[in-house]
Short mmCIF file of C-alpha atoms in Angstrom, two decimals:
data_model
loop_
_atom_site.label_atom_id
_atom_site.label_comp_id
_atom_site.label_asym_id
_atom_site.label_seq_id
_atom_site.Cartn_x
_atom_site.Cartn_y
_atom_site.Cartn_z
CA UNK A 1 0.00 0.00 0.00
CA UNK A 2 1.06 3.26 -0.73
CA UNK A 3 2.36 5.25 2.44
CA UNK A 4 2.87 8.61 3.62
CA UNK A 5 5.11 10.41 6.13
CA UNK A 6 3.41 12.92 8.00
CA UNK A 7 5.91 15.86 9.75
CA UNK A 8 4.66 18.50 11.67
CA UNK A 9 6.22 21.81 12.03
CA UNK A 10 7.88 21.03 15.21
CA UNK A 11 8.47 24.14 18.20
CA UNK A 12 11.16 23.98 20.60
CA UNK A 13 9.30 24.86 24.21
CA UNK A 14 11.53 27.85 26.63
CA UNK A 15 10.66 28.19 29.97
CA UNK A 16 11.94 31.29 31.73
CA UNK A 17 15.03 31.15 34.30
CA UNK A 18 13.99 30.22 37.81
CA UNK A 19 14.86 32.96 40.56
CA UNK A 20 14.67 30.66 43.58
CA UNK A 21 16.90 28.49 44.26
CA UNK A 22 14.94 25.24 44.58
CA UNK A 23 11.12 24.70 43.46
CA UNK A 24 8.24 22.47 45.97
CA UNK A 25 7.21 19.18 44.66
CA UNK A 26 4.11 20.19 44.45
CA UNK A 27 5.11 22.48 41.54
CA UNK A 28 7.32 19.89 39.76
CA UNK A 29 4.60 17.26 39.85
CA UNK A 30 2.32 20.44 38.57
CA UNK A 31 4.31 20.72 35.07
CA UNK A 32 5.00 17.02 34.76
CA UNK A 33 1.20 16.50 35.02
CA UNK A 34 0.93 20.08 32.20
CA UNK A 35 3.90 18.30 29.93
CA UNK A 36 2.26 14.72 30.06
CA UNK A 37 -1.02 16.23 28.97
CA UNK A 38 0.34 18.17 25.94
CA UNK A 39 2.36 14.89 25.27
CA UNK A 40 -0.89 13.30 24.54
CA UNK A 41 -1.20 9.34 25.10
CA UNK A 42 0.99 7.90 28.40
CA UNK A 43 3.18 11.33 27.63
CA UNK A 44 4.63 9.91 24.42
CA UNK A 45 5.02 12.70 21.34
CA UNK A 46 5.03 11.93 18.13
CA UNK A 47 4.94 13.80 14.87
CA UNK A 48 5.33 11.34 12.11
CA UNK A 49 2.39 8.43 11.30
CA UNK A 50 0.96 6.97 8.30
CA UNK A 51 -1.80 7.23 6.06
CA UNK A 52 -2.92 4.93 3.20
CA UNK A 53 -5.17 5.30 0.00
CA UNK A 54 -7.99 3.41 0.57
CA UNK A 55 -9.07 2.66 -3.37
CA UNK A 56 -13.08 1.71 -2.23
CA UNK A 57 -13.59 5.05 -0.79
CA UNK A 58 -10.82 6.78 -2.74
CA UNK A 59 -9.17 9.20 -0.26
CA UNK A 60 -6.33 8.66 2.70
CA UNK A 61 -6.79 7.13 5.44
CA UNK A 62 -5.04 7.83 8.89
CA UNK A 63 -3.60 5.02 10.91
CA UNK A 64 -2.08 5.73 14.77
CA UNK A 65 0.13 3.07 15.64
CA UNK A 66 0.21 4.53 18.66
CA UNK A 67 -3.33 4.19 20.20
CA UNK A 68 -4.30 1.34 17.56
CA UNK A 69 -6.83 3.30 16.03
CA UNK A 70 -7.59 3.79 12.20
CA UNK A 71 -9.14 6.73 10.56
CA UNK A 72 -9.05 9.01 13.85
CA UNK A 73 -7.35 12.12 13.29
CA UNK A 74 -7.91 14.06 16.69
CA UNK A 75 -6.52 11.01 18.56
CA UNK A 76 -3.33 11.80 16.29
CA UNK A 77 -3.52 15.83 16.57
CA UNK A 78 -3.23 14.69 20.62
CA UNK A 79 0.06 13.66 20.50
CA UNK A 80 2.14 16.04 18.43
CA UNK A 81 4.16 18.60 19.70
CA UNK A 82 1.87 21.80 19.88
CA UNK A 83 1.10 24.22 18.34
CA UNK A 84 0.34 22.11 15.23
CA UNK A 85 1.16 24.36 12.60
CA UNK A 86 1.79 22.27 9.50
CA UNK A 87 1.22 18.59 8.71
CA UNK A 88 2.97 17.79 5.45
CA UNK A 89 2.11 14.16 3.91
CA UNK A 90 5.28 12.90 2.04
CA UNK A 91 4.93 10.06 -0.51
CA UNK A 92 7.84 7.13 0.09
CA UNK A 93 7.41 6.20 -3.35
CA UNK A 94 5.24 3.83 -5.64
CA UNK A 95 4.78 0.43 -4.95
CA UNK A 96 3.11 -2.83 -7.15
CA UNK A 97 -0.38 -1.73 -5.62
CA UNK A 98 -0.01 2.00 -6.98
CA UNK A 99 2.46 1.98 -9.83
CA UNK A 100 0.85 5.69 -11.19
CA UNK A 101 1.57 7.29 -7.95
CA UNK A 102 4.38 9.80 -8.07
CA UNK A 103 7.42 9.35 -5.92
CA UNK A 104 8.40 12.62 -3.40
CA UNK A 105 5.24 14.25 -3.80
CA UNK A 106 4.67 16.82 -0.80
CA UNK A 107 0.80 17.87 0.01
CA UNK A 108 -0.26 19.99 2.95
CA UNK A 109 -2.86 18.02 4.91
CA UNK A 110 -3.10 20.68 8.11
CA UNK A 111 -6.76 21.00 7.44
CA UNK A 112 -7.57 17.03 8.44
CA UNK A 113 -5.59 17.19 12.04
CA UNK A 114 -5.59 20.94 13.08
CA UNK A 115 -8.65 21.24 15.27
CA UNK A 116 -8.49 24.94 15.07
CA UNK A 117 -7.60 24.90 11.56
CA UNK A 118 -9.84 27.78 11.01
CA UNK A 119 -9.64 30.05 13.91
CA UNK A 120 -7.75 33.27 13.41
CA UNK A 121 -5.09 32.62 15.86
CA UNK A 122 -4.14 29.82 13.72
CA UNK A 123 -4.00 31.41 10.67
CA UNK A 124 -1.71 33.78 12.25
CA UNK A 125 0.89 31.31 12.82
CA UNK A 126 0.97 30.29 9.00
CA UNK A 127 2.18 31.46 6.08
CA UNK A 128 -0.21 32.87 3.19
CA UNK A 129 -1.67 29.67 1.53
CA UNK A 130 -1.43 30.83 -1.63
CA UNK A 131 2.47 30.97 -1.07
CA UNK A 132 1.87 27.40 0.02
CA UNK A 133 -0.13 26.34 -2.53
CA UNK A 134 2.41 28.09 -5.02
CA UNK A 135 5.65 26.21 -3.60
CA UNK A 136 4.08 22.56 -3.58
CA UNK A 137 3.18 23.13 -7.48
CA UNK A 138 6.84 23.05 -8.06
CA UNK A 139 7.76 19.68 -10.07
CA UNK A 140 10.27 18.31 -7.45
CA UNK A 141 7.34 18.90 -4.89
CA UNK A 142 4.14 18.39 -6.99
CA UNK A 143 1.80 15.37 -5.76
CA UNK A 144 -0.83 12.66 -7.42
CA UNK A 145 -3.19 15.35 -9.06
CA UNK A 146 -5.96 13.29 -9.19
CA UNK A 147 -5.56 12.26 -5.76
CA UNK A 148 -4.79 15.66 -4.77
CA UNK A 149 -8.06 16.90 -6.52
CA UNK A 150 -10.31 14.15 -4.51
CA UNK A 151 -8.47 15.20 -1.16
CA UNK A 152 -8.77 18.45 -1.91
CA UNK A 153 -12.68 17.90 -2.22
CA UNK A 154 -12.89 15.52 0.89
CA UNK A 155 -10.92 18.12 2.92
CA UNK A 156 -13.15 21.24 2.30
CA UNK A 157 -16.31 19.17 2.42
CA UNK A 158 -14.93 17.89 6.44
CA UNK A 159 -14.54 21.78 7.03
CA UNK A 160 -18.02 22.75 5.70
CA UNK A 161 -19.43 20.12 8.00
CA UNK A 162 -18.12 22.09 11.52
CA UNK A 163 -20.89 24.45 12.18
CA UNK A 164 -20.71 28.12 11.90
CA UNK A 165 -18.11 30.79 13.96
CA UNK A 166 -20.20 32.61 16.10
CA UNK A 167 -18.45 35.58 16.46
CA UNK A 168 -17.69 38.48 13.84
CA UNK A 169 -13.83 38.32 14.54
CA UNK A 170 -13.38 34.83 13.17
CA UNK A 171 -14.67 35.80 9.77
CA UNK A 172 -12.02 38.09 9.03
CA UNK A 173 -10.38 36.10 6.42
CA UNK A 174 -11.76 32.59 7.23
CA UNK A 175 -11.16 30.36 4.60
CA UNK A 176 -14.41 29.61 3.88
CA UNK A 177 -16.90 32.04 4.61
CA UNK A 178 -17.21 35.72 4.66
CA UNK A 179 -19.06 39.15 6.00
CA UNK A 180 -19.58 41.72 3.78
CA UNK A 181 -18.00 44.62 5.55
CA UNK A 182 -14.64 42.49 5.34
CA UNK A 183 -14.54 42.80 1.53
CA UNK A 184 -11.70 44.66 0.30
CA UNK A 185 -11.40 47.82 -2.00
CA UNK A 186 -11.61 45.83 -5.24
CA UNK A 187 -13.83 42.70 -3.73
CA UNK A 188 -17.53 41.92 -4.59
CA UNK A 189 -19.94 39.52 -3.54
CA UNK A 190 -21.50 37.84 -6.67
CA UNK A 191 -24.75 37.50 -7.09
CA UNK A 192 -24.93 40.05 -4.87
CA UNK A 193 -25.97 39.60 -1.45
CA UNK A 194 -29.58 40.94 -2.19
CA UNK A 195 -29.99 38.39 -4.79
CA UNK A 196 -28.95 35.49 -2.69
CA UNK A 197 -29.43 33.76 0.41
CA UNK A 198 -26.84 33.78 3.45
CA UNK A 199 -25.83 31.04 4.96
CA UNK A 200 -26.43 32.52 7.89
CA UNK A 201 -26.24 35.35 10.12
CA UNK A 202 -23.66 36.88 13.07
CA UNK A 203 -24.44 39.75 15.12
CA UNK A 204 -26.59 41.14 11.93
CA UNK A 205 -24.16 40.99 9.47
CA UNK A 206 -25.25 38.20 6.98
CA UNK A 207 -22.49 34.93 6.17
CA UNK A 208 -21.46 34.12 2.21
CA UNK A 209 -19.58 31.66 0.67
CA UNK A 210 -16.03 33.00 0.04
CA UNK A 211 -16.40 31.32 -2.98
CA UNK A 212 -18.87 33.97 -4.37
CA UNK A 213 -16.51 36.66 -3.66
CA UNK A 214 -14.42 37.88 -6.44
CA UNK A 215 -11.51 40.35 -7.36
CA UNK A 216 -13.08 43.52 -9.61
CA UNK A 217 -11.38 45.91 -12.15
CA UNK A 218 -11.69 48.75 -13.62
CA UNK A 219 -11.85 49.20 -17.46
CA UNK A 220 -8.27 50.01 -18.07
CA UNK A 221 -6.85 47.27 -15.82
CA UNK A 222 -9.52 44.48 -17.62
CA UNK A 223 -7.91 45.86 -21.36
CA UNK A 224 -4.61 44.53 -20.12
CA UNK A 225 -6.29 41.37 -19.55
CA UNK A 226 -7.32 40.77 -23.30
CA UNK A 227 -10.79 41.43 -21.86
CA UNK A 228 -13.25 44.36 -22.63
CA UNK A 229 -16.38 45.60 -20.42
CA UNK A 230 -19.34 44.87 -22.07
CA UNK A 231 -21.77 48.12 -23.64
CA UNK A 232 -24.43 49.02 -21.39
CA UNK A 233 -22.96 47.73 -18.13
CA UNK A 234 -23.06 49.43 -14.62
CA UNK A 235 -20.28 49.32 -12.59
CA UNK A 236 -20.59 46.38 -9.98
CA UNK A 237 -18.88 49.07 -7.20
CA UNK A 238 -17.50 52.60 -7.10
CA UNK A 239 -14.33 53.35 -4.96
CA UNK A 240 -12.40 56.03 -4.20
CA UNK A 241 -9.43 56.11 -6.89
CA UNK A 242 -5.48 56.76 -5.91
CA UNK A 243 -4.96 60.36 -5.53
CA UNK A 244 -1.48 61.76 -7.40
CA UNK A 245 0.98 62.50 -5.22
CA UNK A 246 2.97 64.39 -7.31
CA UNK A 247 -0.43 66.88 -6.85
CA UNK A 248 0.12 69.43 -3.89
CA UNK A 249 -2.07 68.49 -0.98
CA UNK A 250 -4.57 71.61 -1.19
CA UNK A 251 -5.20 70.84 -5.05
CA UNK A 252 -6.25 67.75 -5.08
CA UNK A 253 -10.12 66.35 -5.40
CA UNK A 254 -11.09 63.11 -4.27
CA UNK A 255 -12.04 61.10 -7.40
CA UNK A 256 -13.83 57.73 -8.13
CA UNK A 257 -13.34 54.77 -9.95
CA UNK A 258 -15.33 52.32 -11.67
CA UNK A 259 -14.88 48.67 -10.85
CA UNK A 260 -16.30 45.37 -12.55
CA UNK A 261 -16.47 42.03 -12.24
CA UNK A 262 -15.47 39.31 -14.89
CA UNK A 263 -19.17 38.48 -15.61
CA UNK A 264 -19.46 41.79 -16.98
CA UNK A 265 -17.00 41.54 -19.74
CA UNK A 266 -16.37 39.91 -22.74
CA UNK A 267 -12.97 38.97 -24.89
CA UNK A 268 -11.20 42.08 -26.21
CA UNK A 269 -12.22 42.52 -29.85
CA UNK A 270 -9.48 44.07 -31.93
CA UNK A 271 -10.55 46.91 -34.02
CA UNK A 272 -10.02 46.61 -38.01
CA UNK A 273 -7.30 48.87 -39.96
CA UNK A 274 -9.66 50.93 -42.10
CA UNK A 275 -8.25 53.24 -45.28
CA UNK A 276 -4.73 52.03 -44.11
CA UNK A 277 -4.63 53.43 -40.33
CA UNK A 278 -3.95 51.55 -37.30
CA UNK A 279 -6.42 52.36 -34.68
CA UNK A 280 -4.72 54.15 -32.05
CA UNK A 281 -5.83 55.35 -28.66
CA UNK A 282 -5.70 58.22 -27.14
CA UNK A 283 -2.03 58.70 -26.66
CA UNK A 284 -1.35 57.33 -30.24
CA UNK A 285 -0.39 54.14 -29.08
CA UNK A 286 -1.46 50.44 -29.32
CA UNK A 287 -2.23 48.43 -26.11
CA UNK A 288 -0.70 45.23 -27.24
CA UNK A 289 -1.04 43.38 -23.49
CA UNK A 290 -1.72 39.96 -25.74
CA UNK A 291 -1.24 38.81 -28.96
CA UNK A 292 -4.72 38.75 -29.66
CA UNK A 293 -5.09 42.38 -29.05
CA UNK A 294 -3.52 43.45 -31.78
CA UNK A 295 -5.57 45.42 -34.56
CA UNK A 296 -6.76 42.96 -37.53
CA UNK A 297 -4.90 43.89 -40.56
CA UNK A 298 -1.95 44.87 -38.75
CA UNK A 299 1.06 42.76 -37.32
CA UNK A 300 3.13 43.29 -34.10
CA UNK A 301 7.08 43.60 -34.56
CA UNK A 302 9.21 43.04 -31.83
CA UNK A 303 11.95 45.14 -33.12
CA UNK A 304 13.65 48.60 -31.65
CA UNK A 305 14.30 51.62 -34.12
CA UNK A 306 10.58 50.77 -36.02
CA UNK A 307 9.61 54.62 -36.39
CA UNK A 308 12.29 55.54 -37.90
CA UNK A 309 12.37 53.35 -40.44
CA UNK A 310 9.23 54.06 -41.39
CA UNK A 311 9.92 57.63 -41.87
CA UNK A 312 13.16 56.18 -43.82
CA UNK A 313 10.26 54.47 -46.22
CA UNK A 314 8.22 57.24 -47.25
CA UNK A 315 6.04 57.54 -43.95
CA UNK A 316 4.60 54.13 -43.78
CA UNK A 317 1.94 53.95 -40.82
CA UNK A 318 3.57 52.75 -37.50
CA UNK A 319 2.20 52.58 -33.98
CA UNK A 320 4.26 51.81 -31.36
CA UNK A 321 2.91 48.69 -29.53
CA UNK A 322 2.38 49.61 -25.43
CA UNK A 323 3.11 45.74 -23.72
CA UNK A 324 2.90 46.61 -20.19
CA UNK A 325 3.47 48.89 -17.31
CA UNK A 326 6.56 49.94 -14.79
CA UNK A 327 6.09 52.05 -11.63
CA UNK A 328 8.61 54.38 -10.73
CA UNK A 329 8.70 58.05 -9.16
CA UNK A 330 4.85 57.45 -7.61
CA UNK A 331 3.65 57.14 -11.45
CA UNK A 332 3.10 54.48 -13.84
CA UNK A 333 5.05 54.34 -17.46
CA UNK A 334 3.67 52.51 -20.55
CA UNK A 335 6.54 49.52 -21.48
CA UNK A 336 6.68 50.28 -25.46
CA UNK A 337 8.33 47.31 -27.32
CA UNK A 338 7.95 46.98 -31.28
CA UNK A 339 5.03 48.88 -33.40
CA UNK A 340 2.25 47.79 -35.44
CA UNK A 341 2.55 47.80 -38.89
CA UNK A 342 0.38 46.99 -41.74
CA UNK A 343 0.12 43.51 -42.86
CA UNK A 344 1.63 44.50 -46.14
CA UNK A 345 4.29 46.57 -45.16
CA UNK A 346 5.78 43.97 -42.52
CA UNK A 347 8.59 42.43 -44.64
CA UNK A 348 9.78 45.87 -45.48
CA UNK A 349 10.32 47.04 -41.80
CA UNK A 350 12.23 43.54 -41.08
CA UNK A 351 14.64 43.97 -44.05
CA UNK A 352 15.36 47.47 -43.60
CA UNK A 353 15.72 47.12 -40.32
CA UNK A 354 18.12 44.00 -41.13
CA UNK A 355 19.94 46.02 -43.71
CA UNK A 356 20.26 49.16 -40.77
CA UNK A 357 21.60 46.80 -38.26
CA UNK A 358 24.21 44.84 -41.14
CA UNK A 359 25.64 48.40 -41.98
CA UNK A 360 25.87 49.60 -38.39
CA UNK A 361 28.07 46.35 -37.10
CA UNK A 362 30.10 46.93 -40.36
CA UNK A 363 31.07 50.41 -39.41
CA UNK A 364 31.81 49.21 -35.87
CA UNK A 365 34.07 46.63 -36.96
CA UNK A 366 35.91 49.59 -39.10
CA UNK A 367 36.27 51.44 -36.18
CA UNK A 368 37.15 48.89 -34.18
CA UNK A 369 39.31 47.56 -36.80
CA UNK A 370 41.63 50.92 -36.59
CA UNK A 371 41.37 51.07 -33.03
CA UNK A 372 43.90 48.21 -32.28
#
């Protein structure tokens, strides 16, 4: 059968320096008594076990040597050193039963043996998951994905079973559920929380799935996505936009931005090259964020010096292709790499720009040559 090593983010317990010289019996047997009961079962601490696939019911299976017990994970969670912080499962490698199964894989099980997997103070002690999430997707670390998938399922499904937090502090970013007035600046609930029905309710603020809450953009930021708001849509939420610093304090004015959600747009459609001109915007530019973006008729170059070639040519129509964003000096500048030419015109640019780049190394060389 195929097994796993669990580890456990162990934490090496400090006591502070005694002043007296000698300390009662009565105390010593006090923090015997506290160390055998955070030792767990006849004061014994562990922090590795095993766990096996169980193919009928298709998801792992805990097994305490310990206590004898199968398929008890709080009996194991009793027993490790606390706090329990992380519970990695390690494969030890494929065997004749499970000859698919991927050797080394690492998969973070905390959820199954952390009782207070999703109280605040625990999330405290841990890293961001998505960090977590991001690290284990590595190849020397990824696991099973189809196993992974069906734990992943059975895990959240034993967490939707506990019942409800009942207080408003614990929502602030649980995991699974959320309050409105915890959103952040670019978060919506969708549908929104008129339109559906809570899940329950805390101190009269209503509980949603944190699964219905989703990141929103404005306009600008969903162009550089490939994606376009669609005509006739209301903005899902209205929030105070970023104020220019550069802007003395007494001139400023507090303006507001329009935000959207995903359901409200559709792919970017590239515009067409009419009478022989690239559509430009309104800095005479051409957001070209992803290849599909790019105007129909007209072809992206990747190549430095395009402008003035085409001035070299007779004035053939160029556009320099924006392909990003850096921020520096509290403002944003566009990343311009290549232009847009005309369809037509495309082989010109590249052998000019070949036959530029041919003379230029040929007059270095010269130089170079009477240099030495």
């Amino acid at each position: 059968m195929g097994e796993l090593l669990k580890e456990t983010k162990e934490s090496t317990p400090t006591s502070p320096e005694s002043s007296a010289g000698k300390q009662s019996t009565k105390e010593v047997k006090k923090k015997k008594n506290s160390a055998a009961s955070n030792s767990g079962h006849n004061g014994e601490i562990r922090n590795y076990w095993i766990e096996y696939w169980d193919r009928k019911q298709r998801r792992w299976i805990c097994i305490d040597p310990l206590r004898a017990t199968v398929d008890e994970p709080n009996s194991i969670e009793e027993n490790l050193t606390k706090p329990v912080s992380y519970v990695f499962a390690i494969d030890s490698g494929p065997s004749v039963h499970f000859s698919t199964f991927k050797e080394g894989g690492v998969r973070d099980i905390t959820a199954r043996y952390a009782s207070n997997y999703l109280r605040p103070e625990f999330r405290r002690l841990r890293t961001t998951q998505q960090w977590i999430a991001t690290t284990l997707r590595r190849k020397s670390l990824r696991a099973n994905r189809e196993r992974s998938d069906q734990e992943d399922m059975y895990l959240r499904q034993e967490l939707v079973n506990k019942p409800l937090p009942t207080t408003v502090a614990e929502y602030k970013n649980h995991p699974l559920y959320v309050l409105e007035k915890d959103l952040l600046k670019f978060e919506g609930i969708y549908p929104k929380p008129e339109d559906q029905k809570p899940l329950g309710e805390v101190r009269g603020h209503k509980v949603f799935p944190r699964s219905t809450v989703y990141t929103l953009q404005s306009a600008n930021n969903w162009i550089k996505m490939a994606r376009s708001v669609k005509e006739g849509e209301e903005p899902y939420k209205v929030v105070k936009a970023r104020t220019n610093p550069r802007i003395p304090i007494e001139q400023r004015e507090q303006k507001y931005l329009d935000i959207f959600g995903y359901w409200q747009t559709e792919p970017f459609r590239p515009p067409k090259v009419e009478n022989g001109r690239i559509p430009r915007n309104e800095y005479g530019n051409v957001y070209m964020y992803q290849p599909s973006m790019c105007p129909v008729g007209a072809v992206h170059i990747r190549l430095p010096g395009l402008p003035n070639i085409a001035r070299r040519l007779g004035g053939l129509e160029c556009v320099p292709a924006v392909v990003g964003w850096e921020f520096n000096s509290c403002a944003n500048f566009p990343i311009i790499e290549g232009a847009c030419v005309l369809e037509k015109d495309a082989q010109l640019f590249i052998d000019e720009w070949k036959r530029l780049e041919s003379t230029r190394e040929e007059r270095e060389n010269k130089v170079s040559g009477h240099g030495s």
